[in-house]
Amino acid sequence: MCGIIGYTGKESALPLILGGLERLEYRGYDSAGVAIIEEGSLIVEKQVGKIRELVRSLWGKPFKGKTGIGHTRWATHGAPSVDNAHPHTDSRGEFAVVHNGIIENYLDLKRELESEGFKMRSETDSEVIAHLISKNYEGDLLTAVLKTCEKIRGAFAFAVISSREPFRVVGVKQGSPLVVGIGEGENFLASDIPAILPYTKRVITLEDGEIADITPEGVNIYDFWGNPLTKDIMIVPWDLISAEKAGFKHFMLKEIFEQPKAVGDTVRGLLSEFDSFPFSLKDFSRALIIACGTSYHAGLSAKFWIEKYAGVPTEVVYASEFRYGEHPLGDDVIVIGISQSGETIDTKFALNSAKEKGATTLAVVNVVGSSIDRESDYSLYTHAGPEIGVAATKTFTAQLAALYYLAIGESPKKEPLLRDLLKIPSIVENALESAEDVESVAEKYLKKKDFLYLGRYLSYPIALEGALKLKEISYIHAEGYPAGEMKHGPIALIDENMPVVVVAPRDRVYEKSISNIEEVRARKGIVISVGFEEDDKLKKYSEDLLKIPEVPEDLTPFLTVIPLQLLAYYIASKLGLDVDQPRNLAKTVTVE
Ligand code: M6R
């Protein structure tokens, strides 16, 4: 987690760095800071809270320095405080470091440095990097960084500047993401591409074990032994406009409304990309899906499709739990890692370990060039564009599209199934027309303290996803459960205060879902159902019906999730909460 940025060039660094930090804020927002080389000296400004607090503290301080670094923090070691905020400096104030990730051996390094007289001012693992670079410095920043890399262990990316060499930024990647932006007479480092997109679309993606040495005139890349490397420059296809709010109140709402395009673009992309794959699912005796959060829910939906159309037994595992099991794997197993960011460390570690065991790894990712994309044997891309809201929405339906496409690949009925899939974008468009109805329902229930979300079969992952959306942005307790399991415990929770959201499209388990609704009503629970628009029976049984257009059973997850995303959004927005950057969360989770 955390976002880092570095700049050296012809412009004043401060506004560029602050703009970049705003675009990186989704990675963490507990505190923020900048370091600028101003007339030969290092100036550091840090604040607790969001970037706007940092911007406020910089009013009336028009720094003009042309080299600087910035950081937005998601706290791991040490509470959010000014001392723990980055950049961290050495004791003489000549070196400033911003860091993302974890230095695993920092306690040993801290003890060693303290015994040599270095004074630590923070509780972070990051500060040791600044002291080590200072200790190792003998006139060349790159050499000092190389020596420092010999000492530190963990998954990290950092950038350093020094008043001794005012037109240079050195960045290191080992486990956490770092890209280099190539400009004209200026160059950039950042955790993620959108941070630098307004300034350049020419990007080098660093691999683990690489160091970028940037000056206004050029960029040199080295390995950890100081050997120069030649890297390809990628031209980024995203434009900035797609990373702005375009008149919507929040990114999340904009992204919910972008789903028809995200699904359509994903399917069109797959039509050209996937057919060139040298394997089919049927080549494997087993599939294992690994993912976290919303991506895990997409995986649960995919299990039904893969087993039905490809006939391959499929297991879905939380990436964060994967490493604790034995998981016998071999070359007869395909391991599918699903990740929007392509940087989720749990998913990345799980995929790498599966690969070591001989499995074929396939990534389903949104960010091209991300670690998971690069480290997997094969990748399928969701063409959803950048997703800024911390709550995943359009990338979920895009993941569903990619996974459905993968599953039907071998079906003799592929053509008609694909035709139905291609209709989904316009059907989702129709579903979004009911947003105002969902908003009125949100108004009725926003004071409730607990929600239950129930679903069976393909609607069970959607119940989980609906509950996750509500929890993460509204801070209201919500539990997703398989409807048939209710009688084994959760039914005890139901009383006249409990809204129960039942996902019940007319599918093979519809009658059973209606029975569950009756059970809820018998205990005076408030039924909010999600179902087909012409379903009078469901309407009669529900306090509120969130309507979706009718689609074939297999495609219901694309539709049933839409009102649940909207319900969570409108509740959180009406509660005045920070929908795009909910507390305690970050968009990309690069810690275990
Ligand atoms: O980038 P990933 O898809 O690997 O991220 C996985 C989860 O961290 C993510 O889905 C998270 O649960 C979202 N906040 C859900 O809205």
Coordinates of C-alpha atoms and ligand atoms in Angstrom, one line a residue:
M1 CA 0.0 0.0 0.0
C2 CA 1.1 3.7 0.0
G3 CA 1.8 5.7 -3.1
I4 CA 5.1 7.2 -4.0
I5 CA 6.2 9.7 -6.7
G6 CA 9.4 11.3 -7.7
Y7 CA 10.2 14.1 -10.2
T8 CA 13.2 15.9 -11.6
G9 CA 13.0 18.3 -14.5
K10 CA 12.4 21.7 -15.9
E11 CA 9.2 22.6 -13.9
S12 CA 8.6 23.3 -10.2
A13 CA 8.3 19.9 -8.7
L14 CA 5.8 20.7 -5.9
P15 CA 2.5 21.0 -8.0
L16 CA 3.4 18.0 -10.1
I17 CA 4.1 15.9 -7.1
L18 CA 0.9 17.1 -5.3
G19 CA -1.2 16.3 -8.4
G20 CA 0.4 12.9 -8.7
L21 CA -0.3 12.2 -5.0
E22 CA -3.9 13.0 -5.4
R23 CA -4.1 10.4 -8.2
L24 CA -2.3 7.9 -5.9
E25 CA -4.4 8.7 -2.9
Y26 CA -6.5 5.6 -3.5
R27 CA -3.5 3.6 -2.3
G28 CA -3.7 5.0 1.2
Y29 CA -4.6 8.3 2.9
D30 CA -3.6 8.2 6.5
S31 CA -0.9 10.9 6.0
A32 CA 1.0 12.5 3.2
G33 CA 4.3 14.4 2.7
V34 CA 6.7 15.9 0.2
A35 CA 10.4 16.6 0.1
I36 CA 11.8 19.2 -2.4
I37 CA 15.3 20.3 -3.1
E38 CA 15.0 24.1 -2.7
E39 CA 18.1 26.2 -3.4
G40 CA 20.4 23.3 -2.6
S41 CA 18.6 22.3 0.7
L42 CA 16.1 19.6 1.5
I43 CA 12.7 20.9 2.6
V44 CA 10.2 18.4 4.0
E45 CA 6.5 19.0 4.7
K46 CA 4.3 16.3 6.2
Q47 CA 0.7 16.2 7.5
V48 CA -1.6 13.6 9.0
G49 CA -4.8 13.0 6.9
K50 CA -5.5 13.4 3.2
I51 CA -3.5 15.2 0.6
R52 CA -5.8 18.2 1.0
E53 CA -4.4 18.7 4.5
L54 CA -0.9 18.6 3.1
V55 CA -1.9 21.1 0.4
R56 CA -3.4 23.4 3.0
S57 CA -0.2 23.3 5.1
L58 CA 1.8 24.3 2.0
W59 CA -0.3 27.5 1.3
G60 CA 2.0 30.5 1.3
K61 CA 5.1 28.3 0.7
P62 CA 5.7 28.6 -3.0
F63 CA 8.6 26.2 -3.3
K64 CA 10.2 26.4 -6.7
G65 CA 12.7 23.4 -6.5
K66 CA 12.8 21.2 -9.6
T67 CA 13.5 17.9 -7.9
G68 CA 11.3 16.2 -5.3
I69 CA 9.5 13.2 -4.0
G70 CA 6.0 12.6 -2.4
H71 CA 4.2 10.0 -0.4
T72 CA 0.6 9.1 0.6
R73 CA 0.5 6.6 3.4
W74 CA -1.5 3.6 4.5
A75 CA -0.1 2.9 8.0
T76 CA 1.5 -0.4 8.7
H77 CA 4.4 0.2 11.1
G78 CA 3.4 3.1 13.5
A79 CA 0.1 5.0 13.8
P80 CA -0.7 7.8 11.4
S81 CA 1.3 10.8 12.8
V82 CA 3.6 13.5 11.4
D83 CA 6.7 11.6 12.7
N84 CA 5.6 8.4 11.0
A85 CA 4.6 10.2 7.8
H86 CA 7.0 10.1 4.8
P87 CA 9.4 11.3 3.5
H88 CA 11.9 10.2 6.1
T89 CA 15.3 11.8 6.3
D90 CA 18.7 10.9 7.6
S91 CA 20.1 12.7 10.7
R92 CA 21.8 15.5 8.8
G93 CA 18.7 16.2 6.6
E94 CA 20.6 15.5 3.4
F95 CA 18.7 12.4 2.1
A96 CA 14.9 12.0 1.9
V97 CA 13.2 8.7 1.2
V98 CA 9.6 7.7 0.4
H99 CA 8.8 4.0 0.7
N100 CA 5.9 1.6 -0.1
G101 CA 6.0 -2.0 1.3
I102 CA 7.7 -3.6 4.3
I103 CA 11.3 -3.8 5.3
E104 CA 11.2 -7.2 7.1
N105 CA 14.5 -6.9 8.9
Y106 CA 14.1 -3.3 10.0
L107 CA 14.3 -4.1 13.7
D108 CA 17.8 -5.6 13.3
L109 CA 18.9 -2.7 11.1
K110 CA 17.4 -0.2 13.5
R111 CA 19.3 -1.7 16.5
E112 CA 22.5 -1.7 14.4
L113 CA 22.1 1.9 13.3
E114 CA 21.2 3.0 16.8
S115 CA 24.3 1.3 18.2
E116 CA 26.3 3.4 15.7
G117 CA 24.8 6.6 16.9
F118 CA 22.0 7.1 14.3
K119 CA 18.8 8.6 15.9
M120 CA 15.4 7.3 14.8
R121 CA 12.5 9.7 14.9
S122 CA 9.7 7.5 13.8
E123 CA 8.2 4.0 14.6
T124 CA 8.4 3.1 10.9
D125 CA 10.4 0.4 9.1
S126 CA 11.0 3.0 6.4
E127 CA 13.3 5.4 8.2
V128 CA 16.2 2.9 8.3
I129 CA 16.5 3.3 4.5
A130 CA 17.3 7.0 4.8
H131 CA 20.0 6.4 7.5
L132 CA 21.5 3.5 5.6
I133 CA 21.8 5.5 2.4
S134 CA 23.4 8.4 4.3
K135 CA 25.8 5.9 6.0
N136 CA 26.7 4.3 2.6
Y137 CA 27.1 7.6 0.7
E138 CA 30.5 8.3 -0.6
G139 CA 29.7 10.9 -3.4
D140 CA 27.4 8.8 -5.6
L141 CA 23.7 8.3 -4.7
L142 CA 23.3 5.3 -6.9
T143 CA 26.2 3.5 -5.3
A144 CA 24.8 4.3 -1.8
V145 CA 21.4 2.9 -2.9
L146 CA 23.0 -0.3 -4.2
K147 CA 24.9 -0.8 -0.9
T148 CA 21.6 -0.2 1.0
C149 CA 19.8 -2.8 -1.1
E150 CA 22.3 -5.4 0.0
K151 CA 21.2 -4.9 3.6
I152 CA 17.4 -4.7 3.4
R153 CA 14.9 -7.5 3.0
G154 CA 11.2 -7.6 2.2
A155 CA 8.8 -6.4 -0.4
F156 CA 9.3 -2.7 -1.1
A157 CA 9.6 0.2 -3.6
F158 CA 11.3 3.4 -2.6
A159 CA 12.6 6.7 -4.0
V160 CA 15.3 8.9 -2.7
I161 CA 16.6 12.4 -3.3
S162 CA 19.6 14.1 -1.8
S163 CA 20.7 17.8 -1.5
R164 CA 24.2 16.6 -2.4
E165 CA 22.9 15.8 -5.9
P166 CA 20.0 18.1 -6.5
F167 CA 19.0 16.9 -10.0
R168 CA 18.7 13.2 -9.4
V169 CA 16.0 10.7 -8.1
V170 CA 16.9 7.1 -7.6
G171 CA 14.1 4.5 -7.3
V172 CA 14.2 0.8 -6.3
K173 CA 11.6 -1.9 -7.0
Q174 CA 11.5 -5.2 -5.1
G175 CA 8.1 -6.6 -4.6
S176 CA 6.0 -3.4 -4.7
P177 CA 5.2 -1.6 -7.9
L178 CA 7.2 1.2 -9.4
V179 CA 7.1 2.7 -12.9
V180 CA 9.3 5.3 -14.6
G181 CA 7.6 8.1 -16.7
I182 CA 9.7 9.4 -19.6
G183 CA 9.1 13.1 -20.4
E184 CA 10.9 15.8 -22.4
G185 CA 13.6 17.3 -20.2
E186 CA 11.9 15.8 -17.2
N187 CA 11.4 12.3 -15.8
F188 CA 9.2 10.7 -13.2
L189 CA 8.9 7.7 -10.8
A190 CA 5.5 6.6 -9.4
S191 CA 3.8 3.6 -7.8
D192 CA 1.2 3.6 -10.5
I193 CA 0.7 4.9 -14.1
P194 CA -2.3 7.3 -13.5
A195 CA -0.1 9.4 -11.2
I196 CA 2.0 10.6 -14.1
L197 CA -0.5 10.2 -17.0
P198 CA -1.1 14.0 -17.3
Y199 CA 2.6 14.5 -18.1
T200 CA 3.6 11.5 -20.1
K201 CA 2.3 8.3 -21.6
R202 CA 5.7 6.8 -22.1
V203 CA 6.4 4.4 -19.3
I204 CA 8.9 1.8 -18.3
T205 CA 7.6 -0.8 -15.8
L206 CA 10.4 -1.9 -13.4
E207 CA 10.8 -5.5 -12.5
D208 CA 11.8 -6.8 -9.0
G209 CA 15.5 -6.2 -8.4
E210 CA 15.7 -3.2 -10.6
I211 CA 16.8 0.4 -9.9
A212 CA 16.0 3.5 -11.9
D213 CA 18.4 6.4 -11.8
I214 CA 16.6 9.5 -13.2
T215 CA 17.9 13.0 -14.0
P216 CA 16.1 15.7 -16.2
E217 CA 18.2 14.5 -19.2
G218 CA 17.7 10.7 -19.0
V219 CA 16.8 7.5 -17.3
N220 CA 19.2 4.6 -16.6
I221 CA 18.1 1.3 -15.2
Y222 CA 20.3 -1.1 -13.3
D223 CA 20.1 -4.4 -11.5
F224 CA 21.0 -4.8 -7.8
W225 CA 24.6 -5.5 -8.8
G226 CA 24.8 -2.2 -10.7
N227 CA 24.7 -3.8 -14.2
P228 CA 23.0 -1.5 -16.8
L229 CA 19.8 -2.9 -18.2
T230 CA 17.9 -2.1 -21.5
K231 CA 14.2 -1.8 -21.0
D232 CA 11.3 -1.3 -23.4
I233 CA 9.2 1.8 -23.3
M234 CA 5.5 1.2 -23.3
I235 CA 3.0 3.8 -24.6
V236 CA 0.0 3.9 -22.2
P237 CA -3.3 3.7 -24.0
W238 CA -5.4 5.2 -21.1
D239 CA -6.1 8.9 -21.4
L240 CA -6.6 11.2 -18.4
I241 CA -10.2 11.9 -19.0
S242 CA -11.1 8.3 -18.1
A243 CA -9.5 8.9 -14.7
E244 CA -11.6 12.0 -13.9
K245 CA -15.1 12.1 -12.4
A246 CA -16.8 13.4 -15.5
G247 CA -19.7 15.2 -13.7
F248 CA -20.4 12.3 -11.2
K249 CA -20.3 13.0 -7.5
H250 CA -18.0 10.2 -6.9
F251 CA -15.7 7.9 -8.9
M252 CA -17.6 4.9 -7.6
L253 CA -20.9 6.1 -9.2
K254 CA -19.1 7.0 -12.4
E255 CA -17.5 3.5 -12.4
I256 CA -20.9 1.8 -11.8
F257 CA -22.3 3.6 -14.8
E258 CA -19.2 2.6 -16.9
Q259 CA -20.1 -1.1 -16.6
P260 CA -21.7 -1.4 -20.0
K261 CA -18.5 -0.2 -21.6
A262 CA -16.2 -2.2 -19.3
V263 CA -18.0 -5.4 -20.1
G264 CA -18.2 -4.6 -23.8
D265 CA -14.6 -3.7 -24.1
T266 CA -13.5 -6.7 -22.2
V267 CA -15.4 -9.1 -24.4
R268 CA -14.2 -7.4 -27.6
G269 CA -10.6 -7.6 -26.2
L270 CA -11.0 -11.3 -25.5
L271 CA -12.3 -12.1 -28.9
S272 CA -8.9 -11.1 -30.3
E273 CA -6.6 -12.1 -27.4
F274 CA -7.9 -15.4 -26.0
D275 CA -8.3 -17.3 -29.2
S276 CA -4.5 -17.2 -29.6
F277 CA -4.0 -19.1 -26.3
P278 CA -2.1 -22.4 -26.8
F279 CA -4.4 -24.3 -24.3
S280 CA -7.9 -24.9 -23.3
L281 CA -9.4 -25.5 -19.9
K282 CA -10.2 -29.0 -20.9
D283 CA -6.4 -29.8 -21.1
F284 CA -6.4 -29.7 -17.3
S285 CA -7.9 -32.2 -14.8
R286 CA -8.5 -29.4 -12.2
A287 CA -8.8 -25.7 -11.9
L288 CA -7.9 -23.7 -8.8
I289 CA -9.0 -20.0 -8.6
I290 CA -7.1 -17.7 -6.2
A291 CA -8.2 -14.2 -5.4
C292 CA -9.2 -11.7 -2.7
G293 CA -12.2 -9.6 -1.9
T294 CA -14.4 -8.7 -4.9
S295 CA -12.1 -10.7 -7.2
Y296 CA -12.7 -13.8 -5.0
H297 CA -16.5 -13.3 -5.5
A298 CA -16.0 -13.2 -9.3
G299 CA -14.1 -16.5 -8.9
L300 CA -17.0 -18.1 -7.0
S301 CA -19.3 -17.2 -9.9
A302 CA -16.7 -18.6 -12.4
K303 CA -16.6 -22.0 -10.6
F304 CA -20.2 -22.7 -11.7
W305 CA -19.5 -21.7 -15.3
I306 CA -16.2 -23.6 -15.6
E307 CA -17.7 -26.8 -14.1
K308 CA -20.8 -26.5 -16.3
Y309 CA -19.2 -25.6 -19.7
A310 CA -15.7 -26.9 -19.5
G311 CA -16.5 -29.8 -17.1
V312 CA -13.3 -29.1 -15.1
P313 CA -13.6 -29.5 -11.3
T314 CA -12.9 -26.1 -9.8
E315 CA -11.9 -25.0 -6.4
V316 CA -11.9 -21.3 -5.2
V317 CA -9.6 -20.3 -2.5
Y318 CA -8.8 -17.0 -0.7
A319 CA -5.3 -16.1 -1.8
S320 CA -4.6 -15.0 1.8
E321 CA -5.4 -18.6 3.0
F322 CA -3.8 -20.4 0.2
R323 CA -0.3 -20.6 1.7
Y324 CA -1.5 -22.4 4.8
G325 CA -2.8 -25.5 3.0
E326 CA -0.7 -28.2 1.3
H327 CA -2.5 -27.8 -2.0
P328 CA -1.0 -30.7 -4.0
L329 CA -0.5 -29.2 -7.5
G330 CA 1.1 -30.4 -10.7
D331 CA 1.1 -29.8 -14.4
D332 CA -2.4 -31.1 -14.7
V333 CA -3.8 -28.1 -12.8
I334 CA -4.5 -24.6 -14.0
V335 CA -4.4 -21.9 -11.3
I336 CA -6.4 -18.8 -12.2
G337 CA -5.4 -15.7 -10.3
I338 CA -8.0 -12.9 -10.4
S339 CA -6.9 -9.4 -9.5
Q340 CA -8.0 -5.9 -10.6
S341 CA -4.7 -4.2 -9.6
G342 CA -2.5 -7.2 -10.5
E343 CA -0.5 -6.1 -7.4
T344 CA -2.4 -7.8 -4.5
I345 CA 0.5 -9.4 -2.6
D346 CA -1.5 -12.4 -1.3
T347 CA -2.6 -13.3 -4.8
K348 CA 0.8 -12.7 -6.3
F349 CA 2.5 -15.0 -3.7
A350 CA -0.1 -17.7 -4.1
L351 CA 0.3 -17.7 -7.9
N352 CA 4.0 -17.8 -7.7
S353 CA 3.9 -20.7 -5.3
A354 CA 1.5 -22.5 -7.6
K355 CA 3.9 -22.0 -10.5
E356 CA 6.8 -23.3 -8.5
K357 CA 4.7 -26.5 -7.9
G358 CA 4.4 -27.0 -11.6
A359 CA 0.9 -25.6 -12.2
T360 CA 0.1 -23.5 -15.3
T361 CA -0.9 -20.0 -14.0
L362 CA -3.4 -17.7 -15.8
A363 CA -3.9 -14.2 -14.5
V364 CA -7.2 -12.3 -15.0
V365 CA -6.0 -8.7 -14.5
N366 CA -7.1 -5.1 -15.3
V367 CA -3.7 -3.5 -15.0
V368 CA -1.5 -4.4 -18.0
G369 CA 2.1 -4.8 -17.0
S370 CA 1.3 -5.3 -13.3
S371 CA 3.3 -7.8 -11.3
I372 CA 0.7 -10.6 -11.5
D373 CA 0.3 -10.0 -15.2
R374 CA 4.1 -10.3 -15.8
E375 CA 4.7 -13.2 -13.5
S376 CA 1.9 -15.5 -14.7
D377 CA 2.3 -17.9 -17.6
Y378 CA -0.7 -16.3 -19.4
S379 CA -3.0 -13.3 -18.9
L380 CA -6.6 -12.5 -19.8
Y381 CA -7.2 -8.7 -19.6
T382 CA -10.3 -7.0 -18.3
H383 CA -10.5 -3.8 -20.3
A384 CA -12.3 -1.8 -17.6
G385 CA -9.9 1.1 -17.7
P386 CA -8.6 2.7 -14.5
E387 CA -10.8 2.1 -11.4
I388 CA -10.2 4.8 -8.8
G389 CA -13.0 4.1 -6.2
V390 CA -11.7 1.8 -3.5
A391 CA -14.9 -0.3 -3.9
A392 CA -14.5 -2.4 -7.0
T393 CA -17.5 -2.2 -9.3
K394 CA -16.8 -2.1 -13.1
T395 CA -13.8 -4.4 -12.7
F396 CA -16.1 -7.0 -11.0
T397 CA -18.5 -7.2 -14.0
A398 CA -15.5 -7.1 -16.4
Q399 CA -14.0 -10.0 -14.5
L400 CA -17.3 -11.9 -14.8
A401 CA -17.2 -11.3 -18.5
A402 CA -13.6 -12.6 -18.9
L403 CA -14.3 -15.6 -16.7
Y404 CA -17.6 -16.5 -18.5
Y405 CA -15.8 -16.1 -21.8
L406 CA -13.0 -18.5 -20.6
A407 CA -15.6 -21.0 -19.4
I408 CA -17.7 -21.1 -22.6
G409 CA -14.6 -21.3 -24.7
E410 CA -14.9 -25.1 -25.2
S411 CA -18.7 -25.4 -25.3
P412 CA -20.2 -26.7 -28.5
K413 CA -22.8 -24.0 -27.9
K414 CA -20.2 -21.3 -27.7
E415 CA -21.6 -19.2 -30.6
P416 CA -25.1 -18.6 -29.1
L417 CA -23.7 -18.2 -25.6
L418 CA -21.3 -15.6 -26.9
R419 CA -24.2 -13.8 -28.6
D420 CA -26.0 -13.6 -25.3
L421 CA -22.9 -12.3 -23.6
L422 CA -22.5 -9.6 -26.2
K423 CA -26.0 -8.4 -25.3
I424 CA -25.0 -7.9 -21.7
P425 CA -23.7 -4.3 -22.0
S426 CA -27.0 -2.9 -23.3
I427 CA -29.0 -4.9 -20.7
V428 CA -26.8 -3.5 -17.9
E429 CA -27.4 -0.1 -19.4
N430 CA -31.2 -0.7 -19.0
A431 CA -30.6 -1.9 -15.4
L432 CA -28.8 1.3 -14.6
E433 CA -32.0 3.2 -15.6
S434 CA -33.5 2.1 -12.2
A435 CA -30.8 3.9 -10.3
E436 CA -33.3 6.4 -8.9
D437 CA -35.5 3.7 -7.6
V438 CA -32.6 2.2 -5.8
E439 CA -31.8 5.6 -4.4
S440 CA -35.3 5.8 -2.8
V441 CA -34.8 2.4 -1.3
A442 CA -31.4 3.5 0.1
E443 CA -33.1 6.5 1.8
K444 CA -35.5 4.2 3.7
Y445 CA -32.8 1.9 5.2
L446 CA -29.8 4.1 5.8
K447 CA -30.3 4.2 9.5
K448 CA -30.3 0.4 9.9
K449 CA -27.3 -1.0 11.8
D450 CA -27.2 -4.6 10.3
F451 CA -28.1 -6.2 7.0
L452 CA -28.3 -9.8 5.8
Y453 CA -27.7 -10.6 2.2
L454 CA -28.9 -14.0 1.0
G455 CA -28.6 -15.9 -2.3
R456 CA -28.4 -19.4 -3.7
Y457 CA -26.3 -20.9 -6.5
L458 CA -25.1 -18.1 -8.8
S459 CA -26.7 -15.5 -6.6
Y460 CA -24.7 -16.6 -3.5
P461 CA -21.5 -14.9 -4.7
I462 CA -23.6 -11.8 -5.5
A463 CA -25.0 -11.8 -1.9
L464 CA -21.4 -11.8 -0.6
E465 CA -20.4 -9.0 -3.0
G466 CA -23.5 -6.9 -2.1
A467 CA -22.6 -7.3 1.6
L468 CA -19.0 -6.4 1.0
K469 CA -19.9 -3.3 -0.9
L470 CA -22.2 -2.1 2.0
K471 CA -19.6 -2.8 4.7
E472 CA -16.7 -1.2 3.1
I473 CA -18.2 2.1 2.1
S474 CA -21.0 2.7 4.6
Y475 CA -19.4 1.0 7.7
I476 CA -22.8 -0.8 8.3
H477 CA -22.5 -4.4 9.4
A478 CA -23.7 -6.7 6.6
E479 CA -23.4 -10.4 6.3
G480 CA -23.6 -12.4 3.0
Y481 CA -24.8 -16.0 3.4
P482 CA -26.0 -18.9 1.3
A483 CA -29.8 -18.6 1.7
G484 CA -30.1 -22.4 2.3
E485 CA -27.8 -22.1 5.3
M486 CA -29.9 -19.5 7.1
K487 CA -31.8 -22.1 9.0
H488 CA -28.5 -23.4 10.4
G489 CA -27.9 -20.3 12.4
P490 CA -28.3 -16.8 10.9
I491 CA -32.1 -17.0 11.0
A492 CA -31.8 -16.3 14.7
L493 CA -30.7 -12.7 13.8
I494 CA -34.0 -11.9 12.1
D495 CA -36.5 -9.6 13.7
E496 CA -38.5 -6.5 12.7
N497 CA -35.4 -4.4 12.5
M498 CA -33.4 -6.5 10.2
P499 CA -33.4 -5.7 6.4
V500 CA -32.7 -9.0 4.5
V501 CA -31.6 -8.5 0.9
V502 CA -32.5 -11.6 -1.1
V503 CA -31.0 -12.1 -4.5
A504 CA -33.8 -14.1 -6.3
P505 CA -33.8 -13.9 -10.1
R506 CA -36.1 -16.5 -11.7
D507 CA -33.6 -19.4 -12.0
R508 CA -33.3 -23.1 -11.0
V509 CA -33.4 -22.2 -7.3
Y510 CA -36.1 -19.5 -7.5
E511 CA -38.8 -21.5 -5.6
K512 CA -36.3 -22.3 -2.9
S513 CA -35.4 -18.6 -2.6
I514 CA -39.1 -17.7 -2.3
S515 CA -39.3 -20.2 0.6
N516 CA -36.4 -18.4 2.2
I517 CA -38.2 -15.1 1.8
E518 CA -41.3 -16.6 3.5
E519 CA -39.1 -17.7 6.4
V520 CA -37.8 -14.2 6.8
R521 CA -41.3 -12.7 6.6
A522 CA -42.5 -15.2 9.2
R523 CA -40.0 -13.7 11.6
K524 CA -40.9 -10.1 10.7
G525 CA -37.7 -9.4 8.8
I526 CA -37.8 -6.7 6.1
V527 CA -37.4 -8.3 2.7
I528 CA -35.6 -6.3 0.0
S529 CA -35.4 -8.5 -3.0
V530 CA -33.4 -8.3 -6.3
G531 CA -35.3 -10.0 -9.1
F532 CA -36.8 -9.7 -12.6
E533 CA -38.9 -6.6 -13.3
E534 CA -42.0 -8.5 -14.3
D535 CA -41.9 -10.8 -11.2
D536 CA -45.2 -10.0 -9.5
K537 CA -44.8 -12.9 -7.0
L538 CA -41.5 -11.5 -5.7
K539 CA -42.9 -8.1 -5.6
K540 CA -45.8 -9.3 -3.4
Y541 CA -43.5 -11.0 -1.0
S542 CA -41.1 -8.1 -0.7
E543 CA -41.1 -4.7 1.1
D544 CA -39.0 -3.4 -1.8
L545 CA -38.1 -5.1 -5.1
L546 CA -34.9 -3.9 -6.8
K547 CA -35.8 -4.7 -10.4
I548 CA -33.4 -6.0 -13.1
P549 CA -34.1 -6.9 -16.7
E550 CA -34.7 -10.6 -17.4
V551 CA -31.7 -12.5 -18.7
P552 CA -30.7 -16.2 -19.1
E553 CA -29.9 -17.9 -15.8
D554 CA -26.1 -18.0 -16.3
L555 CA -25.9 -14.3 -16.9
T556 CA -27.9 -13.2 -13.9
P557 CA -24.7 -12.2 -11.8
F558 CA -24.0 -9.4 -14.3
L559 CA -27.4 -7.9 -13.5
T560 CA -28.2 -8.8 -9.9
V561 CA -25.0 -7.1 -8.7
I562 CA -26.0 -3.7 -10.2
P563 CA -28.7 -2.7 -7.7
L564 CA -26.6 -3.9 -4.9
Q565 CA -23.7 -1.7 -5.9
L566 CA -26.1 1.2 -6.2
L567 CA -27.7 0.5 -2.9
A568 CA -24.4 0.5 -1.0
Y569 CA -23.3 3.6 -2.9
Y570 CA -26.5 5.6 -2.2
I571 CA -26.5 4.6 1.5
A572 CA -22.9 5.7 2.0
S573 CA -23.3 8.8 -0.1
K574 CA -26.5 9.9 1.8
L575 CA -24.6 9.2 5.1
G576 CA -22.1 11.8 3.9
L577 CA -19.2 9.3 4.0
D578 CA -16.1 9.3 1.9
V579 CA -17.3 6.8 -0.7
D580 CA -14.2 6.7 -2.9
Q581 CA -11.8 6.5 0.0
P582 CA -13.4 4.6 2.9
R583 CA -11.6 4.5 6.2
N584 CA -8.9 2.0 6.9
L585 CA -8.8 0.7 3.3
A586 CA -6.6 1.1 0.2
K587 CA -7.3 0.3 -3.4
T588 CA -4.2 -1.9 -3.8
V589 CA -3.2 -4.2 -0.9
T590 CA 0.5 -4.8 -1.2
V591 CA 0.9 -6.1 2.4
E592 CA 0.2 -9.6 3.6
Ligands
M6R1 O1 -6.8 -5.7 -7.0 P1 -7.4 -6.9 -6.5 O2 -8.6 -7.3 -7.3 O3 -6.5 -8.1 -6.3 O4 -8.0 -6.6 -5.1 C1 -8.6 -7.5 -4.3 C2 -9.3 -6.8 -3.1 O5 -8.5 -6.1 -2.3 C3 -10.5 -5.9 -3.6 O6 -11.4 -6.6 -4.4 C4 -11.2 -5.3 -2.4 O7 -11.9 -6.3 -1.7 C5 -12.1 -4.2 -2.8 N1 -12.0 -3.1 -1.9 C6 -13.5 -4.6 -2.9 O8 -14.4 -3.6 -3.3

